Amino acid sequence: MNRNFARVGAVLSMRNEFAGKLGIVVTLLGLLMGVAGCGRSASAEMLAAQAAPKPGSYIDMTDVVKRPAAPWKAPVFHQPDAKPVLPSRLLIPAIQADMPVIELGWSTKKDANGAIFSEWDVADYAAGWHKNSSLPGEPGNIVLSGHNNIKGAVFRELDQLKRGDEIQLMAGGIEYSFTVDEVLIVPEKYASAEQRAANVRYIQETADDRLTLVSCWPRNDNTHRIIVIARPTGTLSQNGGATVSR
């Protein structure tokens, strides 16, 4: 009998011990699950906090689609002003003239009385740019001279020009356009000193911008000078000079 009670007690003791251990295991599992659940909740909150965009920190693509695209503007390139260079070619379509231009100086000579004077050289088979006159692109008077009946006779037809005819002067790859304003014929060979002095003013510096062409006249002699005055195209006055003045 005592042995049976002893066995029953041992069994009950073992059951209680097992139940206690099981309770500990269950408690530990519950704690682990609670910690794990806490971990999941914290991780979810952290991910949510990281994923949630701050105002103004992201681009709403639907808004981008709704906004009209800004118009495209071509880039603007500013070209520096052309540096004045020597003229290289002269074209006068009205008289079908197309000729090279070279630089000219002057020579010192003596007259019949021994007086020393300076005389401009004249280009052969070309128009000559007077080197003390303005360059294309500079303000003032651009002066070109040429033969009328010898060595190319490049200015033979100047007396056929009339007011409004166009002239193009090339320099440094740039075309400078002028419009004929006046065609003048003045005495030279037998002219008085006063007249010659007056003629010289046409090839001197001027306050206005112009192109001046000078040659001898008539075609079979050189008793006179023909002077063509052209203005930059677009600046010609409505009441310019006479077509031909003698």
Short mmCIF file of C-alpha atoms in Angstrom, two decimals:
data_model
loop_
_atom_site.label_atom_id
_atom_site.label_comp_id
_atom_site.label_asym_id
_atom_site.label_seq_id
_atom_site.Cartn_x
_atom_site.Cartn_y
_atom_site.Cartn_z
CA MET A 1 0.00 0.00 0.00
CA ASN A 2 2.72 2.36 0.99
CA ARG A 3 4.54 1.42 -2.16
CA ASN A 4 1.51 2.30 -4.25
CA PHE A 5 1.19 5.72 -2.59
CA ALA A 6 4.89 6.20 -3.18
CA ARG A 7 4.48 5.45 -6.84
CA VAL A 8 1.48 7.71 -7.13
CA GLY A 9 3.42 10.48 -5.38
CA ALA A 10 6.34 10.01 -7.66
CA VAL A 11 4.09 10.18 -10.69
CA LEU A 12 2.35 13.31 -9.40
CA SER A 13 5.69 14.86 -8.62
CA MET A 14 6.90 14.11 -12.12
CA ARG A 15 3.70 15.56 -13.61
CA ASN A 16 4.01 18.71 -11.54
CA GLU A 17 7.64 19.04 -12.52
CA PHE A 18 6.75 18.57 -16.19
CA ALA A 19 3.90 21.06 -15.92
CA GLY A 20 6.23 23.56 -14.31
CA LYS A 21 8.79 23.11 -17.03
CA LEU A 22 6.06 23.35 -19.65
CA GLY A 23 4.85 26.56 -18.08
CA ILE A 24 8.33 27.97 -18.19
CA VAL A 25 8.62 26.99 -21.85
CA VAL A 26 5.23 28.52 -22.64
CA THR A 27 6.16 31.67 -20.77
CA LEU A 28 9.45 31.92 -22.63
CA LEU A 29 7.72 31.37 -25.94
CA GLY A 30 5.23 34.07 -25.07
CA LEU A 31 8.03 36.47 -24.23
CA LEU A 32 9.87 35.64 -27.42
CA MET A 33 6.71 36.07 -29.41
CA GLY A 34 6.08 39.37 -27.70
CA VAL A 35 9.58 40.57 -28.43
CA ALA A 36 9.33 39.30 -31.98
CA GLY A 37 6.01 41.03 -32.37
CA CYS A 38 7.52 44.21 -30.97
CA GLY A 39 10.35 43.84 -33.43
CA ARG A 40 7.98 43.49 -36.35
CA SER A 41 5.98 46.48 -35.22
CA ALA A 42 9.08 48.61 -34.77
CA SER A 43 10.49 47.49 -38.13
CA ALA A 44 7.18 48.25 -39.83
CA GLU A 45 7.12 51.70 -38.25
CA MET A 46 10.73 52.34 -39.30
CA LEU A 47 10.03 51.24 -42.87
CA ALA A 48 6.88 53.33 -42.95
CA ALA A 49 8.81 56.32 -41.65
CA GLN A 50 11.53 55.83 -44.28
CA ALA A 51 9.08 55.24 -47.11
CA ALA A 52 6.81 58.17 -46.31
CA PRO A 53 8.03 61.10 -48.48
CA LYS A 54 8.39 64.50 -46.96
CA PRO A 55 6.42 67.35 -48.52
CA GLY A 56 8.37 68.81 -51.45
CA SER A 57 10.94 66.00 -51.42
CA TYR A 58 9.55 64.09 -54.39
CA ILE A 59 8.23 64.70 -57.93
CA ASP A 60 4.60 64.01 -58.68
CA MET A 61 4.76 62.55 -62.19
CA THR A 62 1.08 63.23 -62.80
CA ASP A 63 1.78 66.90 -62.13
CA VAL A 64 4.70 66.84 -64.55
CA VAL A 65 2.46 65.44 -67.28
CA LYS A 66 -0.16 68.08 -66.64
CA ARG A 67 2.28 71.00 -66.85
CA PRO A 68 2.98 72.22 -70.43
CA ALA A 69 6.57 71.92 -71.57
CA ALA A 70 8.53 75.19 -71.65
CA PRO A 71 9.17 76.40 -75.22
CA TRP A 72 12.65 75.59 -76.53
CA LYS A 73 14.88 78.56 -77.13
CA ALA A 74 17.81 78.38 -79.47
CA PRO A 75 21.11 79.49 -77.91
CA VAL A 76 22.20 82.97 -78.90
CA PHE A 77 25.74 83.40 -80.14
CA HIS A 78 27.14 86.91 -80.11
CA GLN A 79 29.53 87.53 -82.94
CA PRO A 80 32.19 90.14 -82.17
CA ASP A 81 32.31 93.22 -84.34
CA ALA A 82 34.36 92.71 -87.49
CA LYS A 83 37.83 94.21 -87.32
CA PRO A 84 38.40 96.63 -90.22
CA VAL A 85 40.67 95.13 -92.88
CA LEU A 86 41.87 96.18 -96.32
CA PRO A 87 39.26 95.98 -99.09
CA SER A 88 39.91 93.17 -101.54
CA ARG A 89 37.25 93.42 -104.27
CA LEU A 90 34.87 95.94 -105.81
CA LEU A 91 31.67 95.05 -107.65
CA ILE A 92 29.43 97.49 -109.54
CA PRO A 93 26.61 95.44 -111.12
CA ALA A 94 25.08 98.34 -113.08
CA ILE A 95 28.18 98.57 -115.29
CA GLN A 96 29.19 94.88 -114.97
CA ALA A 97 32.39 95.81 -113.16
CA ASP A 98 34.19 93.31 -110.94
CA MET A 99 37.79 94.02 -109.97
CA PRO A 100 40.41 93.41 -107.29
CA VAL A 101 41.37 96.20 -104.90
CA ILE A 102 44.95 96.90 -103.84
CA GLU A 103 46.52 99.40 -101.45
CA LEU A 104 47.89 102.64 -102.89
CA GLY A 105 50.35 105.26 -101.70
CA TRP A 106 51.69 108.38 -103.37
CA SER A 107 54.80 109.63 -105.14
CA THR A 108 56.73 112.89 -104.74
CA LYS A 109 57.28 114.84 -107.98
CA LYS A 110 58.41 118.21 -109.29
CA ASP A 111 56.45 120.47 -111.59
CA ALA A 112 57.88 122.54 -114.49
CA ASN A 113 58.93 125.28 -112.08
CA GLY A 114 60.75 122.88 -109.78
CA ALA A 115 58.09 122.92 -107.08
CA ILE A 116 57.73 119.63 -105.23
CA PHE A 117 54.31 118.08 -104.95
CA SER A 118 52.77 114.74 -104.09
CA GLU A 119 50.63 112.73 -106.47
CA TRP A 120 48.61 109.62 -105.80
CA ASP A 121 49.71 106.46 -107.55
CA VAL A 122 47.10 104.69 -109.71
CA ALA A 123 46.61 100.93 -109.71
CA ASP A 124 46.98 98.93 -112.92
CA TYR A 125 44.20 96.44 -113.73
CA ALA A 126 42.65 97.04 -110.31
CA ALA A 127 41.02 99.66 -108.14
CA GLY A 128 43.35 101.30 -105.64
CA TRP A 129 42.46 102.00 -102.03
CA HIS A 130 44.02 105.25 -100.77
CA LYS A 131 45.87 104.17 -97.66
CA ASN A 132 45.15 107.35 -95.71
CA SER A 133 41.39 106.92 -96.18
CA SER A 134 38.97 104.91 -94.05
CA LEU A 135 38.75 101.14 -94.11
CA PRO A 136 35.47 99.30 -94.66
CA GLY A 137 33.71 99.13 -91.31
CA GLU A 138 35.31 102.35 -90.08
CA PRO A 139 33.54 105.71 -90.06
CA GLY A 140 34.52 108.27 -92.67
CA ASN A 141 35.48 108.33 -96.34
CA ILE A 142 36.67 105.20 -98.19
CA VAL A 143 38.51 106.34 -101.32
CA LEU A 144 39.19 104.17 -104.39
CA SER A 145 40.74 105.29 -107.68
CA GLY A 146 41.33 103.60 -111.03
CA HIS A 147 42.27 104.14 -114.67
CA ASN A 148 39.61 105.10 -117.22
CA ASN A 149 41.38 104.37 -120.53
CA ILE A 150 44.64 102.47 -119.91
CA LYS A 151 45.92 99.38 -118.04
CA GLY A 152 42.62 97.70 -117.46
CA ALA A 153 40.46 100.84 -117.59
CA VAL A 154 38.50 99.49 -114.60
CA PHE A 155 36.67 102.80 -114.07
CA ARG A 156 35.91 103.50 -117.74
CA GLU A 157 32.14 103.21 -117.27
CA LEU A 158 31.75 105.31 -114.12
CA ASP A 159 29.93 108.01 -116.10
CA GLN A 160 27.15 105.50 -116.77
CA LEU A 161 26.25 105.25 -113.10
CA LYS A 162 23.17 106.98 -111.77
CA ARG A 163 21.75 107.70 -108.38
CA GLY A 164 20.41 104.56 -106.71
CA ASP A 165 22.85 102.11 -108.34
CA GLU A 166 24.36 99.59 -105.94
CA ILE A 167 28.05 99.03 -105.19
CA GLN A 168 29.54 96.19 -103.14
CA LEU A 169 32.94 96.37 -101.48
CA MET A 170 34.44 93.16 -100.09
CA ALA A 171 36.81 93.13 -97.12
CA GLY A 172 37.76 90.24 -94.86
CA GLY A 173 34.99 88.06 -96.27
CA ILE A 174 32.35 90.68 -95.46
CA GLU A 175 30.30 92.52 -98.09
CA TYR A 176 29.76 96.23 -97.52
CA SER A 177 26.91 97.67 -99.58
CA PHE A 178 26.69 101.24 -100.83
CA THR A 179 24.19 103.15 -102.95
CA VAL A 180 25.26 105.80 -105.46
CA ASP A 181 24.23 109.28 -104.33
CA GLU A 182 26.13 111.66 -106.63
CA VAL A 183 28.12 111.48 -109.86
CA LEU A 184 30.25 114.61 -110.34
CA ILE A 185 32.53 115.68 -113.23
CA VAL A 186 34.89 118.53 -112.37
CA PRO A 187 37.68 120.27 -114.37
CA GLU A 188 41.22 119.36 -113.36
CA LYS A 189 43.92 119.70 -116.03
CA TYR A 190 43.32 123.36 -116.85
CA ALA A 191 41.56 124.24 -113.62
CA SER A 192 42.59 127.06 -111.31
CA ALA A 193 44.40 126.39 -108.06
CA GLU A 194 41.17 127.10 -106.22
CA GLN A 195 39.30 124.55 -108.31
CA ARG A 196 41.94 121.91 -107.76
CA ALA A 197 41.89 122.57 -104.04
CA ALA A 198 38.13 122.13 -104.11
CA ASN A 199 38.54 118.84 -105.99
CA VAL A 200 40.93 117.51 -103.35
CA ARG A 201 38.29 117.75 -100.63
CA TYR A 202 36.42 114.82 -102.21
CA ILE A 203 39.24 112.42 -101.30
CA GLN A 204 39.85 113.81 -97.83
CA GLU A 205 38.37 112.67 -94.54
CA THR A 206 34.67 113.39 -94.07
CA ALA A 207 32.34 113.58 -91.08
CA ASP A 208 29.84 111.25 -92.75
CA ASP A 209 30.30 107.66 -93.96
CA ARG A 210 30.77 107.29 -97.70
CA LEU A 211 32.55 105.47 -100.51
CA THR A 212 34.25 107.70 -103.10
CA LEU A 213 35.34 106.47 -106.54
CA VAL A 214 37.70 108.71 -108.55
CA SER A 215 38.99 108.53 -112.12
CA CYS A 216 39.93 110.67 -115.09
CA TRP A 217 37.38 111.85 -117.66
CA PRO A 218 36.50 111.83 -120.56
CA ARG A 219 37.28 108.36 -121.82
CA ASN A 220 39.79 109.56 -124.40
CA ASP A 221 41.50 112.21 -122.25
CA ASN A 222 42.16 113.26 -118.65
CA THR A 223 41.18 116.91 -118.54
CA HIS A 224 38.53 116.30 -115.88
CA ARG A 225 37.92 114.09 -112.88
CA ILE A 226 34.83 111.99 -112.38
CA ILE A 227 33.82 111.50 -108.75
CA VAL A 228 31.19 109.01 -107.60
CA ILE A 229 29.92 109.39 -104.05
CA ALA A 230 28.04 106.43 -102.58
CA ARG A 231 26.44 106.15 -99.15
CA PRO A 232 26.00 103.04 -97.01
CA THR A 233 22.88 101.30 -98.32
CA GLY A 234 19.77 102.35 -96.45
CA THR A 235 21.08 105.82 -95.54
CA LEU A 236 20.53 107.61 -98.85
CA SER A 237 18.55 110.83 -98.45
CA GLN A 238 15.46 111.45 -100.58
CA ASN A 239 16.90 114.62 -102.14
CA GLY A 240 20.42 113.55 -103.04
CA GLY A 241 22.73 115.16 -105.55
CA ALA A 242 22.40 115.30 -109.31
CA THR A 243 22.99 112.19 -111.39
CA VAL A 244 25.80 113.83 -113.33
CA SER A 245 27.17 117.32 -112.70
CA ARG A 246 29.66 118.91 -115.02
#
